[in-house]
Amino acid sequence: RSSLYFLEKETGQIWRYQKLSLNEIDPPLVWIQPQEKKALNAKSFQAVNGSIFVLTQDNNLWEYRGGQLFKTSSLSVFPELKRPSKIIFSNDSTQFIILEPSQSRIVFLNRQNQSVKQLKSPSFLNLKDAVFSSDGRYLYILSGDKIYRYQI
């Protein structure tokens, strides 16, 4: 059985839907426990290996495990993030990226939340999404209606 997770940005609540079969899903369950601190107006989130990572309004990364806030950390990026929009983890979870369309850049970070490299291009003015290839060798970047491939 697998689960689907959805972030309610305004409240910071994460909802879990348990998939029972191909066409059957349980009713939603509140995943973050009521007493836990929630990231209000969160920018993005991603589930990775049993944890859920939330990118907060103040550009911190919160990690939840089992519905509880496990760790909060600041991101070490220079120049500082101004308006990041999304976090995306690599398939092996050794690194992640942050998309920042307002600065036409993609920031690569290691699991210690330190910036290891940045991509900046006028082609990223309408940066929408990105995905790591299954072998981790490439990043496919969607900007506007064009897809770019970057060798990592």
mmCIF file with all atom_site columns, C-alpha atoms in Angstrom:
data_model
loop_
_atom_site.group_PDB
_atom_site.id
_atom_site.type_symbol
_atom_site.label_atom_id
_atom_site.label_alt_id
_atom_site.label_comp_id
_atom_site.label_asym_id
_atom_site.label_entity_id
_atom_site.label_seq_id
_atom_site.pdbx_PDB_ins_code
_atom_site.Cartn_x
_atom_site.Cartn_y
_atom_site.Cartn_z
_atom_site.occupancy
_atom_site.B_iso_or_equiv
_atom_site.pdbx_formal_charge
_atom_site.auth_seq_id
_atom_site.auth_comp_id
_atom_site.auth_asym_id
_atom_site.auth_atom_id
_atom_site.pdbx_PDB_model_num
ATOM 1   C CA . ARG A 1 1   ? 0.000   0.000  0.000   1.00 0.00 ? 1   ARG A CA 1
ATOM 2   C CA . SER A 1 2   ? 1.224   3.449  -0.793  1.00 0.00 ? 2   SER A CA 1
ATOM 3   C CA . SER A 1 3   ? 0.204   6.921  0.300   1.00 0.00 ? 3   SER A CA 1
ATOM 4   C CA . LEU A 1 4   ? -0.377  10.260 -1.368  1.00 0.00 ? 4   LEU A CA 1
ATOM 5   C CA . TYR A 1 5   ? 0.428   13.481 0.487   1.00 0.00 ? 5   TYR A CA 1
ATOM 6   C CA . PHE A 1 6   ? -0.975  16.956 -0.141  1.00 0.00 ? 6   PHE A CA 1
ATOM 7   C CA . LEU A 1 7   ? 0.049   20.259 1.430   1.00 0.00 ? 7   LEU A CA 1
ATOM 8   C CA . GLU A 1 8   ? -2.588  22.815 2.400   1.00 0.00 ? 8   GLU A CA 1
ATOM 9   C CA . LYS A 1 9   ? -0.353  25.876 2.077   1.00 0.00 ? 9   LYS A CA 1
ATOM 10  C CA . GLU A 1 10  ? -2.494  28.351 4.033   1.00 0.00 ? 10  GLU A CA 1
ATOM 11  C CA . THR A 1 11  ? -2.659  26.184 7.176   1.00 0.00 ? 11  THR A CA 1
ATOM 12  C CA . GLY A 1 12  ? 0.564   24.196 6.819   1.00 0.00 ? 12  GLY A CA 1
ATOM 13  C CA . GLN A 1 13  ? -1.403  20.978 7.227   1.00 0.00 ? 13  GLN A CA 1
ATOM 14  C CA . ILE A 1 14  ? -0.371  17.875 5.301   1.00 0.00 ? 14  ILE A CA 1
ATOM 15  C CA . TRP A 1 15  ? -3.069  15.380 4.368   1.00 0.00 ? 15  TRP A CA 1
ATOM 16  C CA . ARG A 1 16  ? -2.369  11.708 3.763   1.00 0.00 ? 16  ARG A CA 1
ATOM 17  C CA . TYR A 1 17  ? -4.458  9.540  1.482   1.00 0.00 ? 17  TYR A CA 1
ATOM 18  C CA . GLN A 1 18  ? -3.777  5.807  1.770   1.00 0.00 ? 18  GLN A CA 1
ATOM 19  C CA . LYS A 1 19  ? -4.086  3.992  -1.545  1.00 0.00 ? 19  LYS A CA 1
ATOM 20  C CA . LEU A 1 20  ? -5.858  0.684  -1.011  1.00 0.00 ? 20  LEU A CA 1
ATOM 21  C CA . SER A 1 21  ? -6.037  -0.540 -4.595  1.00 0.00 ? 21  SER A CA 1
ATOM 22  C CA . LEU A 1 22  ? -5.846  0.765  -8.136  1.00 0.00 ? 22  LEU A CA 1
ATOM 23  C CA . ASN A 1 23  ? -9.218  2.521  -7.870  1.00 0.00 ? 23  ASN A CA 1
ATOM 24  C CA . GLU A 1 24  ? -9.713  2.832  -4.119  1.00 0.00 ? 24  GLU A CA 1
ATOM 25  C CA . ILE A 1 25  ? -8.299  5.453  -1.748  1.00 0.00 ? 25  ILE A CA 1
ATOM 26  C CA . ASP A 1 26  ? -9.054  5.861  1.961   1.00 0.00 ? 26  ASP A CA 1
ATOM 27  C CA . PRO A 1 27  ? -10.536 9.163  3.181   1.00 0.00 ? 27  PRO A CA 1
ATOM 28  C CA . PRO A 1 28  ? -7.878  11.778 4.012   1.00 0.00 ? 28  PRO A CA 1
ATOM 29  C CA . LEU A 1 29  ? -6.109  11.763 7.350   1.00 0.00 ? 29  LEU A CA 1
ATOM 30  C CA . VAL A 1 30  ? -4.419  14.723 9.010   1.00 0.00 ? 30  VAL A CA 1
ATOM 31  C CA . TRP A 1 31  ? -0.747  13.719 8.856   1.00 0.00 ? 31  TRP A CA 1
ATOM 32  C CA . ILE A 1 32  ? 0.908   16.380 11.030  1.00 0.00 ? 32  ILE A CA 1
ATOM 33  C CA . GLN A 1 33  ? -0.060  15.792 14.628  1.00 0.00 ? 33  GLN A CA 1
ATOM 34  C CA . PRO A 1 34  ? -2.242  18.564 16.142  1.00 0.00 ? 34  PRO A CA 1
ATOM 35  C CA . GLN A 1 35  ? 0.327   19.730 18.719  1.00 0.00 ? 35  GLN A CA 1
ATOM 36  C CA . GLU A 1 36  ? 3.099   20.087 16.108  1.00 0.00 ? 36  GLU A CA 1
ATOM 37  C CA . LYS A 1 37  ? 4.232   23.406 14.682  1.00 0.00 ? 37  LYS A CA 1
ATOM 38  C CA . LYS A 1 38  ? 3.148   23.876 11.064  1.00 0.00 ? 38  LYS A CA 1
ATOM 39  C CA . ALA A 1 39  ? 4.719   25.958 8.313   1.00 0.00 ? 39  ALA A CA 1
ATOM 40  C CA . LEU A 1 40  ? 2.000   28.484 7.449   1.00 0.00 ? 40  LEU A CA 1
ATOM 41  C CA . ASN A 1 41  ? 1.933   29.596 3.816   1.00 0.00 ? 41  ASN A CA 1
ATOM 42  C CA . ALA A 1 42  ? 4.634   27.068 2.945   1.00 0.00 ? 42  ALA A CA 1
ATOM 43  C CA . LYS A 1 43  ? 6.111   27.405 -0.520  1.00 0.00 ? 43  LYS A CA 1
ATOM 44  C CA . SER A 1 44  ? 6.666   23.762 -1.417  1.00 0.00 ? 44  SER A CA 1
ATOM 45  C CA . PHE A 1 45  ? 7.053   20.274 0.011   1.00 0.00 ? 45  PHE A CA 1
ATOM 46  C CA . GLN A 1 46  ? 8.284   16.839 -0.998  1.00 0.00 ? 46  GLN A CA 1
ATOM 47  C CA . ALA A 1 47  ? 8.062   13.398 0.559   1.00 0.00 ? 47  ALA A CA 1
ATOM 48  C CA . VAL A 1 48  ? 11.410  11.558 0.630   1.00 0.00 ? 48  VAL A CA 1
ATOM 49  C CA . ASN A 1 49  ? 12.171  8.187  2.252   1.00 0.00 ? 49  ASN A CA 1
ATOM 50  C CA . GLY A 1 50  ? 9.537   8.471  4.985   1.00 0.00 ? 50  GLY A CA 1
ATOM 51  C CA . SER A 1 51  ? 10.169  12.159 5.703   1.00 0.00 ? 51  SER A CA 1
ATOM 52  C CA . ILE A 1 52  ? 8.344   15.191 4.403   1.00 0.00 ? 52  ILE A CA 1
ATOM 53  C CA . PHE A 1 53  ? 10.395  18.305 3.728   1.00 0.00 ? 53  PHE A CA 1
ATOM 54  C CA . VAL A 1 54  ? 8.661   21.694 3.712   1.00 0.00 ? 54  VAL A CA 1
ATOM 55  C CA . LEU A 1 55  ? 10.165  24.889 2.306   1.00 0.00 ? 55  LEU A CA 1
ATOM 56  C CA . THR A 1 56  ? 8.886   27.691 4.559   1.00 0.00 ? 56  THR A CA 1
ATOM 57  C CA . GLN A 1 57  ? 8.067   31.345 3.843   1.00 0.00 ? 57  GLN A CA 1
ATOM 58  C CA . ASP A 1 58  ? 11.310  32.425 5.536   1.00 0.00 ? 58  ASP A CA 1
ATOM 59  C CA . ASN A 1 59  ? 13.374  30.024 3.380   1.00 0.00 ? 59  ASN A CA 1
ATOM 60  C CA . ASN A 1 60  ? 14.010  27.369 5.992   1.00 0.00 ? 60  ASN A CA 1
ATOM 61  C CA . LEU A 1 61  ? 13.633  23.653 5.478   1.00 0.00 ? 61  LEU A CA 1
ATOM 62  C CA . TRP A 1 62  ? 11.484  21.744 7.966   1.00 0.00 ? 62  TRP A CA 1
ATOM 63  C CA . GLU A 1 63  ? 11.641  17.964 8.110   1.00 0.00 ? 63  GLU A CA 1
ATOM 64  C CA . TYR A 1 64  ? 8.728   15.976 9.493   1.00 0.00 ? 64  TYR A CA 1
ATOM 65  C CA . ARG A 1 65  ? 8.888   12.275 10.362  1.00 0.00 ? 65  ARG A CA 1
ATOM 66  C CA . GLY A 1 66  ? 5.859   10.265 11.408  1.00 0.00 ? 66  GLY A CA 1
ATOM 67  C CA . GLY A 1 67  ? 3.754   13.422 11.599  1.00 0.00 ? 67  GLY A CA 1
ATOM 68  C CA . GLN A 1 68  ? 6.151   15.170 13.998  1.00 0.00 ? 68  GLN A CA 1
ATOM 69  C CA . LEU A 1 69  ? 8.525   18.046 13.362  1.00 0.00 ? 69  LEU A CA 1
ATOM 70  C CA . PHE A 1 70  ? 11.939  16.365 13.395  1.00 0.00 ? 70  PHE A CA 1
ATOM 71  C CA . LYS A 1 71  ? 14.334  19.131 12.360  1.00 0.00 ? 71  LYS A CA 1
ATOM 72  C CA . THR A 1 72  ? 14.380  22.719 11.120  1.00 0.00 ? 72  THR A CA 1
ATOM 73  C CA . SER A 1 73  ? 17.354  24.140 9.302   1.00 0.00 ? 73  SER A CA 1
ATOM 74  C CA . SER A 1 74  ? 18.319  27.238 7.421   1.00 0.00 ? 74  SER A CA 1
ATOM 75  C CA . LEU A 1 75  ? 19.553  27.003 3.872   1.00 0.00 ? 75  LEU A CA 1
ATOM 76  C CA . SER A 1 76  ? 23.100  28.129 3.177   1.00 0.00 ? 76  SER A CA 1
ATOM 77  C CA . VAL A 1 77  ? 22.769  29.956 -0.153  1.00 0.00 ? 77  VAL A CA 1
ATOM 78  C CA . PHE A 1 78  ? 24.578  32.994 -1.525  1.00 0.00 ? 78  PHE A CA 1
ATOM 79  C CA . PRO A 1 79  ? 23.210  35.197 -2.909  1.00 0.00 ? 79  PRO A CA 1
ATOM 80  C CA . GLU A 1 80  ? 20.339  34.709 -0.492  1.00 0.00 ? 80  GLU A CA 1
ATOM 81  C CA . LEU A 1 81  ? 17.104  33.219 -1.789  1.00 0.00 ? 81  LEU A CA 1
ATOM 82  C CA . LYS A 1 82  ? 14.530  35.910 -2.511  1.00 0.00 ? 82  LYS A CA 1
ATOM 83  C CA . ARG A 1 83  ? 11.480  34.065 -3.821  1.00 0.00 ? 83  ARG A CA 1
ATOM 84  C CA . PRO A 1 84  ? 12.059  30.322 -4.130  1.00 0.00 ? 84  PRO A CA 1
ATOM 85  C CA . SER A 1 85  ? 9.117   28.384 -5.489  1.00 0.00 ? 85  SER A CA 1
ATOM 86  C CA . LYS A 1 86  ? 9.836   24.661 -5.211  1.00 0.00 ? 86  LYS A CA 1
ATOM 87  C CA . ILE A 1 87  ? 12.105  21.986 -3.733  1.00 0.00 ? 87  ILE A CA 1
ATOM 88  C CA . ILE A 1 88  ? 12.896  18.811 -5.655  1.00 0.00 ? 88  ILE A CA 1
ATOM 89  C CA . PHE A 1 89  ? 14.985  15.905 -4.376  1.00 0.00 ? 89  PHE A CA 1
ATOM 90  C CA . SER A 1 90  ? 17.161  13.638 -6.492  1.00 0.00 ? 90  SER A CA 1
ATOM 91  C CA . ASN A 1 91  ? 16.066  10.008 -6.782  1.00 0.00 ? 91  ASN A CA 1
ATOM 92  C CA . ASP A 1 92  ? 18.821  8.845  -4.420  1.00 0.00 ? 92  ASP A CA 1
ATOM 93  C CA . SER A 1 93  ? 18.055  11.731 -1.998  1.00 0.00 ? 93  SER A CA 1
ATOM 94  C CA . THR A 1 94  ? 21.706  12.810 -1.825  1.00 0.00 ? 94  THR A CA 1
ATOM 95  C CA . GLN A 1 95  ? 20.938  16.290 -3.124  1.00 0.00 ? 95  GLN A CA 1
ATOM 96  C CA . PHE A 1 96  ? 18.053  18.577 -3.868  1.00 0.00 ? 96  PHE A CA 1
ATOM 97  C CA . ILE A 1 97  ? 17.374  21.688 -5.864  1.00 0.00 ? 97  ILE A CA 1
ATOM 98  C CA . ILE A 1 98  ? 15.427  24.839 -5.238  1.00 0.00 ? 98  ILE A CA 1
ATOM 99  C CA . LEU A 1 99  ? 13.798  26.621 -8.143  1.00 0.00 ? 99  LEU A CA 1
ATOM 100 C CA . GLU A 1 100 ? 13.859  30.404 -8.004  1.00 0.00 ? 100 GLU A CA 1
ATOM 101 C CA . PRO A 1 101 ? 12.126  31.783 -11.118 1.00 0.00 ? 101 PRO A CA 1
ATOM 102 C CA . SER A 1 102 ? 12.352  35.416 -9.950  1.00 0.00 ? 102 SER A CA 1
ATOM 103 C CA . GLN A 1 103 ? 16.156  35.153 -10.125 1.00 0.00 ? 103 GLN A CA 1
ATOM 104 C CA . SER A 1 104 ? 16.199  32.803 -13.158 1.00 0.00 ? 104 SER A CA 1
ATOM 105 C CA . ARG A 1 105 ? 18.191  30.260 -11.181 1.00 0.00 ? 105 ARG A CA 1
ATOM 106 C CA . ILE A 1 106 ? 18.283  26.748 -9.820  1.00 0.00 ? 106 ILE A CA 1
ATOM 107 C CA . VAL A 1 107 ? 20.261  26.122 -6.643  1.00 0.00 ? 107 VAL A CA 1
ATOM 108 C CA . PHE A 1 108 ? 21.744  22.669 -5.952  1.00 0.00 ? 108 PHE A CA 1
ATOM 109 C CA . LEU A 1 109 ? 22.154  21.766 -2.275  1.00 0.00 ? 109 LEU A CA 1
ATOM 110 C CA . ASN A 1 110 ? 23.579  18.761 -0.461  1.00 0.00 ? 110 ASN A CA 1
ATOM 111 C CA . ARG A 1 111 ? 21.793  17.025 2.423   1.00 0.00 ? 111 ARG A CA 1
ATOM 112 C CA . GLN A 1 112 ? 23.567  19.366 4.857   1.00 0.00 ? 112 GLN A CA 1
ATOM 113 C CA . ASN A 1 113 ? 21.569  22.198 3.178   1.00 0.00 ? 113 ASN A CA 1
ATOM 114 C CA . GLN A 1 114 ? 24.695  23.803 1.738   1.00 0.00 ? 114 GLN A CA 1
ATOM 115 C CA . SER A 1 115 ? 24.709  25.231 -1.756  1.00 0.00 ? 115 SER A CA 1
ATOM 116 C CA . VAL A 1 116 ? 27.058  23.237 -3.994  1.00 0.00 ? 116 VAL A CA 1
ATOM 117 C CA . LYS A 1 117 ? 26.313  24.918 -7.321  1.00 0.00 ? 117 LYS A CA 1
ATOM 118 C CA . GLN A 1 118 ? 23.861  27.187 -9.084  1.00 0.00 ? 118 GLN A CA 1
ATOM 119 C CA . LEU A 1 119 ? 22.476  27.410 -12.587 1.00 0.00 ? 119 LEU A CA 1
ATOM 120 C CA . LYS A 1 120 ? 21.419  30.812 -13.818 1.00 0.00 ? 120 LYS A CA 1
ATOM 121 C CA . SER A 1 121 ? 20.089  31.508 -17.279 1.00 0.00 ? 121 SER A CA 1
ATOM 122 C CA . PRO A 1 122 ? 17.878  34.030 -19.072 1.00 0.00 ? 122 PRO A CA 1
ATOM 123 C CA . SER A 1 123 ? 16.105  30.908 -20.364 1.00 0.00 ? 123 SER A CA 1
ATOM 124 C CA . PHE A 1 124 ? 14.804  30.333 -16.814 1.00 0.00 ? 124 PHE A CA 1
ATOM 125 C CA . LEU A 1 125 ? 12.603  33.463 -16.724 1.00 0.00 ? 125 LEU A CA 1
ATOM 126 C CA . ASN A 1 126 ? 9.492   31.268 -16.700 1.00 0.00 ? 126 ASN A CA 1
ATOM 127 C CA . LEU A 1 127 ? 10.942  28.430 -14.613 1.00 0.00 ? 127 LEU A CA 1
ATOM 128 C CA . LYS A 1 128 ? 8.131   26.013 -13.724 1.00 0.00 ? 128 LYS A CA 1
ATOM 129 C CA . ASP A 1 129 ? 9.486   22.612 -12.747 1.00 0.00 ? 129 ASP A CA 1
ATOM 130 C CA . ALA A 1 130 ? 12.386  20.182 -12.961 1.00 0.00 ? 130 ALA A CA 1
ATOM 131 C CA . VAL A 1 131 ? 13.010  16.472 -12.531 1.00 0.00 ? 131 VAL A CA 1
ATOM 132 C CA . PHE A 1 132 ? 16.137  14.383 -12.048 1.00 0.00 ? 132 PHE A CA 1
ATOM 133 C CA . SER A 1 133 ? 16.693  11.555 -14.531 1.00 0.00 ? 133 SER A CA 1
ATOM 134 C CA . SER A 1 134 ? 16.325  8.048  -13.083 1.00 0.00 ? 134 SER A CA 1
ATOM 135 C CA . ASP A 1 135 ? 20.104  7.509  -13.219 1.00 0.00 ? 135 ASP A CA 1
ATOM 136 C CA . GLY A 1 136 ? 20.786  10.910 -11.606 1.00 0.00 ? 136 GLY A CA 1
ATOM 137 C CA . ARG A 1 137 ? 23.011  12.097 -14.448 1.00 0.00 ? 137 ARG A CA 1
ATOM 138 C CA . TYR A 1 138 ? 20.687  14.779 -15.823 1.00 0.00 ? 138 TYR A CA 1
ATOM 139 C CA . LEU A 1 139 ? 18.264  17.407 -14.681 1.00 0.00 ? 139 LEU A CA 1
ATOM 140 C CA . TYR A 1 140 ? 15.345  18.128 -16.999 1.00 0.00 ? 140 TYR A CA 1
ATOM 141 C CA . ILE A 1 141 ? 14.127  21.704 -16.585 1.00 0.00 ? 141 ILE A CA 1
ATOM 142 C CA . LEU A 1 142 ? 10.753  23.077 -17.683 1.00 0.00 ? 142 LEU A CA 1
ATOM 143 C CA . SER A 1 143 ? 10.788  26.812 -18.357 1.00 0.00 ? 143 SER A CA 1
ATOM 144 C CA . GLY A 1 144 ? 7.786   28.194 -20.204 1.00 0.00 ? 144 GLY A CA 1
ATOM 145 C CA . ASP A 1 145 ? 6.964   25.551 -22.774 1.00 0.00 ? 145 ASP A CA 1
ATOM 146 C CA . LYS A 1 146 ? 10.591  24.460 -23.333 1.00 0.00 ? 146 LYS A CA 1
ATOM 147 C CA . ILE A 1 147 ? 12.490  21.598 -21.719 1.00 0.00 ? 147 ILE A CA 1
ATOM 148 C CA . TYR A 1 148 ? 16.220  21.893 -21.113 1.00 0.00 ? 148 TYR A CA 1
ATOM 149 C CA . ARG A 1 149 ? 18.583  19.064 -20.191 1.00 0.00 ? 149 ARG A CA 1
ATOM 150 C CA . TYR A 1 150 ? 21.485  19.760 -17.860 1.00 0.00 ? 150 TYR A CA 1
ATOM 151 C CA . GLN A 1 151 ? 24.214  17.197 -17.210 1.00 0.00 ? 151 GLN A CA 1
ATOM 152 C CA . ILE A 1 152 ? 24.922  17.007 -13.488 1.00 0.00 ? 152 ILE A CA 1
#
